[in-house]
Every structure is written in C-alpha cells, then in structure tokens.
Short mmCIF file of C-alpha atoms and ligand atoms in Angstrom, two decimals:
data_model
loop_
_atom_site.label_atom_id
_atom_site.label_comp_id
_atom_site.label_asym_id
_atom_site.label_seq_id
_atom_site.Cartn_x
_atom_site.Cartn_y
_atom_site.Cartn_z
CA MET A 1 11.80 -3.97 32.91
CA HIS A 2 10.44 -2.45 29.71
CA VAL A 3 10.23 -4.70 26.64
CA ALA A 4 9.25 -3.29 23.24
CA ILE A 5 8.33 -5.57 20.36
CA ILE A 6 8.42 -5.05 16.60
CA MET A 7 5.93 -7.69 15.53
CA ASP A 8 7.03 -8.58 12.02
CA GLY A 9 6.29 -11.54 9.78
CA ASN A 10 2.50 -11.85 9.82
CA GLY A 11 2.18 -11.54 6.05
CA ARG A 12 4.91 -14.07 5.25
CA TRP A 13 3.51 -16.51 7.80
CA ALA A 14 0.11 -16.46 6.10
CA THR A 15 1.54 -16.49 2.57
CA GLN A 16 3.59 -19.59 3.41
CA LYS A 17 0.32 -21.28 4.30
CA ARG A 18 -1.36 -19.98 1.13
CA LEU A 19 -3.67 -17.86 3.23
CA PRO A 20 -4.42 -14.14 2.87
CA ARG A 21 -1.95 -11.83 4.64
CA THR A 22 -4.70 -10.52 6.91
CA TYR A 23 -5.11 -14.01 8.36
CA GLY A 24 -1.55 -13.64 9.65
CA HIS A 25 -2.50 -10.39 11.36
CA ARG A 26 -5.47 -12.11 13.00
CA VAL A 27 -3.32 -14.91 14.39
CA GLY A 28 -0.75 -12.31 15.44
CA VAL A 29 -3.27 -10.75 17.80
CA SER A 30 -3.45 -14.00 19.80
CA ARG A 31 0.30 -13.82 20.33
CA VAL A 32 -0.08 -10.28 21.65
CA GLU A 33 -2.67 -11.48 24.15
CA GLU A 34 -0.40 -14.31 25.31
CA CYS A 35 2.56 -11.98 25.78
CA ILE A 36 0.40 -9.61 27.85
CA ARG A 37 -0.68 -12.52 30.06
CA GLU A 38 2.88 -13.78 30.47
CA ALA A 39 4.57 -10.40 31.00
CA PRO A 40 4.06 -9.78 34.76
CA ASP A 41 5.41 -13.23 35.69
CA ALA A 42 8.38 -12.63 33.41
CA GLY A 43 9.21 -9.52 35.45
CA ILE A 44 8.06 -7.14 32.71
CA LYS A 45 6.56 -3.93 34.02
CA THR A 46 6.02 -2.26 30.63
CA LEU A 47 5.29 -3.88 27.29
CA THR A 48 5.20 -1.82 24.09
CA PHE A 49 3.93 -3.21 20.79
CA TYR A 50 4.52 -1.72 17.35
CA ALA A 51 1.16 -2.26 15.69
CA PHE A 52 1.16 0.23 12.79
CA SER A 53 3.97 2.49 11.61
CA THR A 54 3.79 5.87 9.88
CA GLU A 55 5.16 3.99 6.85
CA ASN A 56 2.49 1.28 6.92
CA TRP A 57 0.07 3.71 5.19
CA LYS A 58 1.94 2.73 2.02
CA ARG A 59 0.26 -0.69 2.09
CA PRO A 60 -2.74 -1.55 -0.09
CA GLN A 61 -5.93 0.05 1.22
CA PRO A 62 -7.71 -3.29 1.90
CA GLU A 63 -4.84 -4.44 4.16
CA ILE A 64 -4.85 -1.10 6.01
CA GLU A 65 -8.59 -1.36 6.50
CA ALA A 66 -8.32 -4.95 7.72
CA LEU A 67 -5.61 -3.96 10.21
CA PHE A 68 -7.66 -1.10 11.62
CA ALA A 69 -10.82 -3.19 11.77
CA LEU A 70 -8.87 -5.80 13.73
CA LEU A 71 -7.46 -3.17 16.08
CA ARG A 72 -10.84 -1.67 16.79
CA PHE A 73 -12.47 -5.06 17.29
CA HIS A 74 -9.90 -6.09 19.88
CA VAL A 75 -9.75 -2.74 21.63
CA ASN A 76 -13.52 -3.04 22.17
CA LYS A 77 -13.60 -6.75 22.92
CA LYS A 78 -10.71 -6.81 25.38
CA ALA A 79 -11.40 -3.58 27.26
CA TRP A 80 -12.88 -5.13 30.41
CA ASP A 81 -10.54 -8.15 30.36
CA LEU A 82 -7.58 -5.78 30.36
CA ARG A 83 -9.02 -3.76 33.19
CA ASN A 84 -9.73 -6.93 35.20
CA ALA A 85 -6.17 -8.08 34.53
CA ASN A 86 -4.95 -4.75 35.98
CA VAL A 87 -3.34 -3.67 32.68
CA LYS A 88 -2.96 0.06 32.05
CA VAL A 89 -3.25 0.71 28.31
CA SER A 90 -1.80 3.74 26.52
CA PHE A 91 -1.64 4.42 22.81
CA ILE A 92 1.36 6.15 21.31
CA GLY A 93 1.66 7.62 17.85
CA SER A 94 -0.33 10.19 15.96
CA ARG A 95 -4.10 10.21 16.36
CA LYS A 96 -4.78 12.64 13.54
CA ARG A 97 -5.30 10.12 10.76
CA LEU A 98 -7.32 7.59 12.78
CA SER A 99 -11.07 7.17 12.36
CA SER A 100 -13.31 8.74 14.99
CA GLY A 101 -14.71 5.30 15.84
CA LEU A 102 -11.30 3.83 16.58
CA LEU A 103 -10.32 6.95 18.51
CA ARG A 104 -13.39 6.67 20.71
CA SER A 105 -12.59 3.02 21.45
CA MET A 106 -8.96 3.88 22.24
CA GLU A 107 -9.93 6.71 24.57
CA PHE A 108 -12.50 4.54 26.31
CA LEU A 109 -9.88 1.85 26.94
CA GLU A 110 -7.29 4.36 28.17
CA ASN A 111 -9.78 5.90 30.59
CA LEU A 112 -11.09 2.52 31.73
CA THR A 113 -7.62 1.24 32.60
CA ALA A 114 -6.03 4.51 33.76
CA GLY A 115 -5.95 3.35 37.39
CA CYS A 116 -4.46 -0.10 36.67
CA SER A 117 -1.00 -0.89 37.90
CA GLY A 118 -0.11 -4.51 37.10
CA LEU A 119 1.36 -3.91 33.65
CA ASN A 120 1.81 -0.83 31.46
CA LEU A 121 0.82 -1.73 27.94
CA ASN A 122 1.69 0.72 25.16
CA VAL A 123 0.35 0.15 21.68
CA ALA A 124 2.00 2.13 18.90
CA ILE A 125 -0.46 3.07 16.16
CA ASP A 126 0.51 5.43 13.33
CA TYR A 127 3.76 5.73 15.24
CA GLY A 128 7.06 6.85 13.75
CA GLY A 129 10.16 7.64 15.77
CA ARG A 130 11.09 10.49 13.45
CA ASP A 131 7.58 11.90 13.69
CA GLU A 132 7.84 11.81 17.50
CA ILE A 133 11.20 13.63 17.48
CA ILE A 134 9.87 16.35 15.14
CA LYS A 135 6.88 16.82 17.44
CA MET A 136 9.15 17.15 20.47
CA ALA A 137 11.28 19.72 18.63
CA ARG A 138 8.19 21.72 17.68
CA ASP A 139 6.84 21.49 21.22
CA ALA A 140 10.17 22.75 22.60
CA ALA A 141 10.31 25.59 20.06
CA GLU A 142 6.78 26.66 20.94
CA GLN A 143 7.60 26.73 24.65
CA VAL A 144 10.64 28.91 23.93
CA ILE A 145 8.59 31.32 21.79
CA LEU A 146 6.01 31.57 24.57
CA ASN A 147 8.83 32.30 27.04
CA GLN A 148 7.88 29.24 29.08
CA ILE A 149 11.40 27.83 28.87
CA ASN A 150 14.90 28.96 27.80
CA ILE A 151 16.80 27.31 24.97
CA THR A 152 19.17 25.83 27.55
CA ASP A 153 16.22 24.05 29.16
CA ILE A 154 16.01 21.85 26.05
CA THR A 155 17.95 18.86 27.30
CA GLU A 156 17.75 15.10 26.99
CA VAL A 157 15.78 15.02 30.23
CA PHE A 158 13.37 17.60 28.78
CA PHE A 159 12.83 15.48 25.67
CA ASP A 160 12.27 12.41 27.84
CA LYS A 161 9.63 14.36 29.77
CA ILE A 162 7.69 15.50 26.71
CA SER A 163 8.08 12.21 24.83
CA GLN A 164 5.29 9.70 24.39
CA LEU A 165 7.02 7.33 26.80
CA SER A 166 7.38 9.94 29.54
CA ASN A 167 5.39 7.87 32.02
CA CYS A 168 7.21 4.58 31.61
CA GLY A 169 10.74 5.35 30.38
CA ALA A 170 12.85 3.91 27.60
CA PRO A 171 12.78 0.23 26.63
CA ASP A 172 15.45 -2.02 28.14
CA LEU A 173 15.01 -4.62 25.45
CA ILE A 174 13.65 -4.37 21.90
CA ILE A 175 12.71 -7.62 20.21
CA ARG A 176 12.09 -7.79 16.45
CA THR A 177 10.59 -10.96 15.05
CA GLY A 178 10.49 -12.00 11.40
CA GLY A 179 14.19 -12.14 10.62
CA GLY A 180 14.79 -8.47 9.72
CA GLN A 181 17.60 -6.67 11.50
CA ARG A 182 16.36 -3.11 11.44
CA ILE A 183 14.36 -0.72 13.57
CA SER A 184 11.83 0.49 10.96
CA ASN A 185 11.44 3.90 12.63
CA PHE A 186 10.43 2.49 16.04
CA LEU A 187 11.28 4.41 19.24
CA ILE A 188 14.45 5.89 17.76
CA TRP A 189 14.79 8.54 20.47
CA HIS A 190 14.35 5.97 23.23
CA LEU A 191 16.47 3.09 22.00
CA ALA A 192 19.84 4.79 22.58
CA TYR A 193 20.90 2.12 25.09
CA ALA A 194 18.31 -0.58 24.58
CA GLU A 195 19.48 -4.15 24.07
CA LEU A 196 18.34 -5.39 20.67
CA ALA A 197 17.19 -8.93 19.94
CA PHE A 198 16.46 -10.00 16.38
CA VAL A 199 14.72 -13.32 16.10
CA ASP A 200 13.88 -15.26 12.95
CA THR A 201 10.54 -16.55 14.25
CA LEU A 202 7.61 -15.00 12.38
CA TRP A 203 5.32 -13.09 14.75
CA PRO A 204 2.36 -15.55 14.56
CA ASP A 205 4.75 -18.28 15.80
CA PHE A 206 6.18 -16.20 18.67
CA SER A 207 5.06 -18.01 21.81
CA PRO A 208 5.31 -16.86 25.44
CA LYS A 209 8.26 -19.25 25.71
CA CYS A 210 10.07 -17.23 23.01
CA LEU A 211 9.42 -14.08 25.06
CA LEU A 212 10.75 -15.74 28.21
CA ASP A 213 13.86 -16.92 26.33
CA GLU A 214 14.63 -13.37 25.19
CA VAL A 215 14.08 -11.96 28.67
CA LYS A 216 16.41 -14.62 30.12
CA LYS A 217 19.10 -13.79 27.55
CA PHE A 218 18.70 -10.11 28.35
CA ARG A 219 19.12 -10.68 32.07
CA ILE A 220 22.60 -12.16 31.72
CA LYS A 221 23.86 -9.24 29.64
CA ASP A 222 26.25 -6.62 30.98
CA ARG A 223 25.06 -3.06 30.47
CA LYS A 224 27.68 -0.39 30.95
CA TYR A 225 26.12 2.64 29.26
CA GLY A 226 29.49 3.76 27.92
CA GLY A 227 31.17 3.46 31.30
CA LEU A 228 33.20 0.63 32.73
CA GLU A 229 30.96 -0.39 35.55
CA VAL A 230 28.49 -3.15 34.87
CA SER A 231 24.96 -2.34 35.93
CA LYS A 232 23.14 -5.40 37.13
CA VAL A 233 20.65 -6.24 34.42
CA SER A 234 19.09 -8.87 36.65
CA GLN A 235 17.97 -6.03 38.91
CA VAL A 236 16.23 -4.03 36.18
CA LYS A 237 12.71 -3.44 37.42
C1 IPE B 1 3.90 -7.03 10.70
O1 IPE B 1 3.79 -8.05 9.79
C2 IPE B 1 2.59 -6.40 11.03
C3 IPE B 1 2.44 -5.02 10.58
C4 IPE B 1 3.34 -4.30 9.99
C5 IPE B 1 1.16 -4.40 10.82
P1 IPE B 1 3.94 -7.75 8.23
O2 IPE B 1 2.59 -7.45 7.69
O3 IPE B 1 4.96 -6.71 8.00
O4 IPE B 1 4.43 -9.16 7.71
P2 IPE B 1 5.56 -9.43 6.64
O5 IPE B 1 6.79 -8.71 7.09
O6 IPE B 1 5.05 -8.91 5.33
O7 IPE B 1 5.72 -10.90 6.65
C1 IPE B 2 7.55 -2.86 11.10
O1 IPE B 2 7.25 -3.85 10.17
C2 IPE B 2 6.30 -2.16 11.53
C3 IPE B 2 5.43 -2.89 12.45
C4 IPE B 2 5.69 -4.05 12.96
C5 IPE B 2 4.21 -2.23 12.82
P1 IPE B 2 7.28 -3.53 8.60
O2 IPE B 2 7.04 -4.81 7.91
O3 IPE B 2 6.37 -2.41 8.29
O4 IPE B 2 8.77 -3.03 8.41
P2 IPE B 2 9.69 -2.99 7.11
O5 IPE B 2 8.93 -2.29 6.04
O6 IPE B 2 9.96 -4.41 6.75
O7 IPE B 2 10.93 -2.29 7.55
MG1 MG B 3 6.94 -6.74 7.62
#
C-alpha cells in the first residue's frame, strides 16, 4: 500500500499557541518520524511526504530558509537511523533550485539507503505535479526527436515509467491534514484513482493513531476503477 501525505497546518498550529510558524514546522518533523516508524506495521510499503511545493517559494524568505535548514538538519541527522531501520529514501521534485549543501546531503542519504527494502520513503521537495507533467512531456518529445520512440509509444504506461514515482507506483491513499480540501499541485498525474482523505487535524497533532485510523478506513472502501467489480482493498500490498 502506498500512502501519500500533504502535511498542512504547521503554521496555524504554532500561531494558535502564539509561537513562530517555524516552531510548527519543527514539531511537524517529529510526526513524520513517527509515521515512518509506524508505517511497516500498518501495512504501508511506500510513504510519500509533501515537504515543499513549487508554490512554497512564494513564502517569506526567512520561512523558506528555516524550512530548508530543518530539512538539511534532519536529512543529515537521520541518515544512519533510516538505513538501520531498512528505509529506502528517495527525493522527488526539482533539484535545480536547491542549495549544493542540501543536495549533497540528499544524495548521500539516497545512496546510503539504496539497498534498503523495509519501507520506500519519498520526500517531495520543490515538487509540483504540473512541473512533473511538463517534464514528462518534454522528455517524451525529446525521445521522439531523437527517434528513440514513436509518438504512439507515448502512453499512460510510458508516462508512469518516466515519472518520478516509476519505482513505487501511484498512491492508493492521499491524506491531507489541516482542514483544506484541495490537492495543492501534489502528484496530479498519479492521483487519478487514489482515495482521498481530508482530515481537520493540524499536521503537528497528527499522531500514528490518526494514520492507522485513515488506513483502516481506506481498507474497507470498495475500489472499482470505473468498472463494476470491486477490487479487494484489504489485499492492496
Ligand atoms: C505545511 O504547513 C508545511 C509546508 C507547506 C511546508 P503550513 O506552513 O502550510 O501551515 P499552515 O497551512 O499555514 O497552517
Ligand atoms: C501544501 O500546503 C504544500 C505542502 C504541504 C508542502 P500549502 O499550505 O502550501 O498549500 P495551500 O497554499 O494552502 O494550498
Ligand atoms: Mg498550509
């Protein structure tokens, strides 16, 4: 089972407590760690977190800097713990605008955990679903120009293969915390048949129990993919 999470509500959580927004982001990281720990027992094979969107560059510079400092700190600090926990980490999104220091840390973590098989963990940084689709279209066009493929080879399966989730497949369940009922440019190619769960809980309050509750609710759903036959959600790997 692949669960993707739009972690929203850090800023409001902190503001409610009269604390700086970045404090909410810091507490939010602990919830990420708990979800990673809980995931294998919950039957989750792949967990994808939306950490920074292509639109989040619109935020004030100090908040952007605090978010990236936090990311880099945890990527460095947790590298060996993740490897020891058998978690394979991949980063999705565009790497072009990231600092060389963060990039080095990300690449180190990806290489360190490349052979792990307990849980696939994707972290979306400078990720936008539209950006991903444009890149896939350009990639396809280039392959046609170079005579590597024909136009008719450009199919849904082809896009799946060149997408950033090619190794783990589309999410079965997308959870958004923080009360909003929108996708905010997350995984828009991949979510065609994902189940969507919108929860009011702000991300820093999202406990492993909340994750388990959503997984349980997902498992009793009927998924028919446009057909009439119910595919057994409880058997989703
Ligand atoms: C989500 O929390 C975290 C990121 C976008 C990085 P927000 O920072 O969006 O928190 P709210 O929505 O303002 O409460
Ligand atoms: C979505 O949250 C992005 C991430 C969680 C990284 P936002 O707070 O950026 O989304 P909007 O602006 O409310 O749609
Ligand atoms: Mg938000």
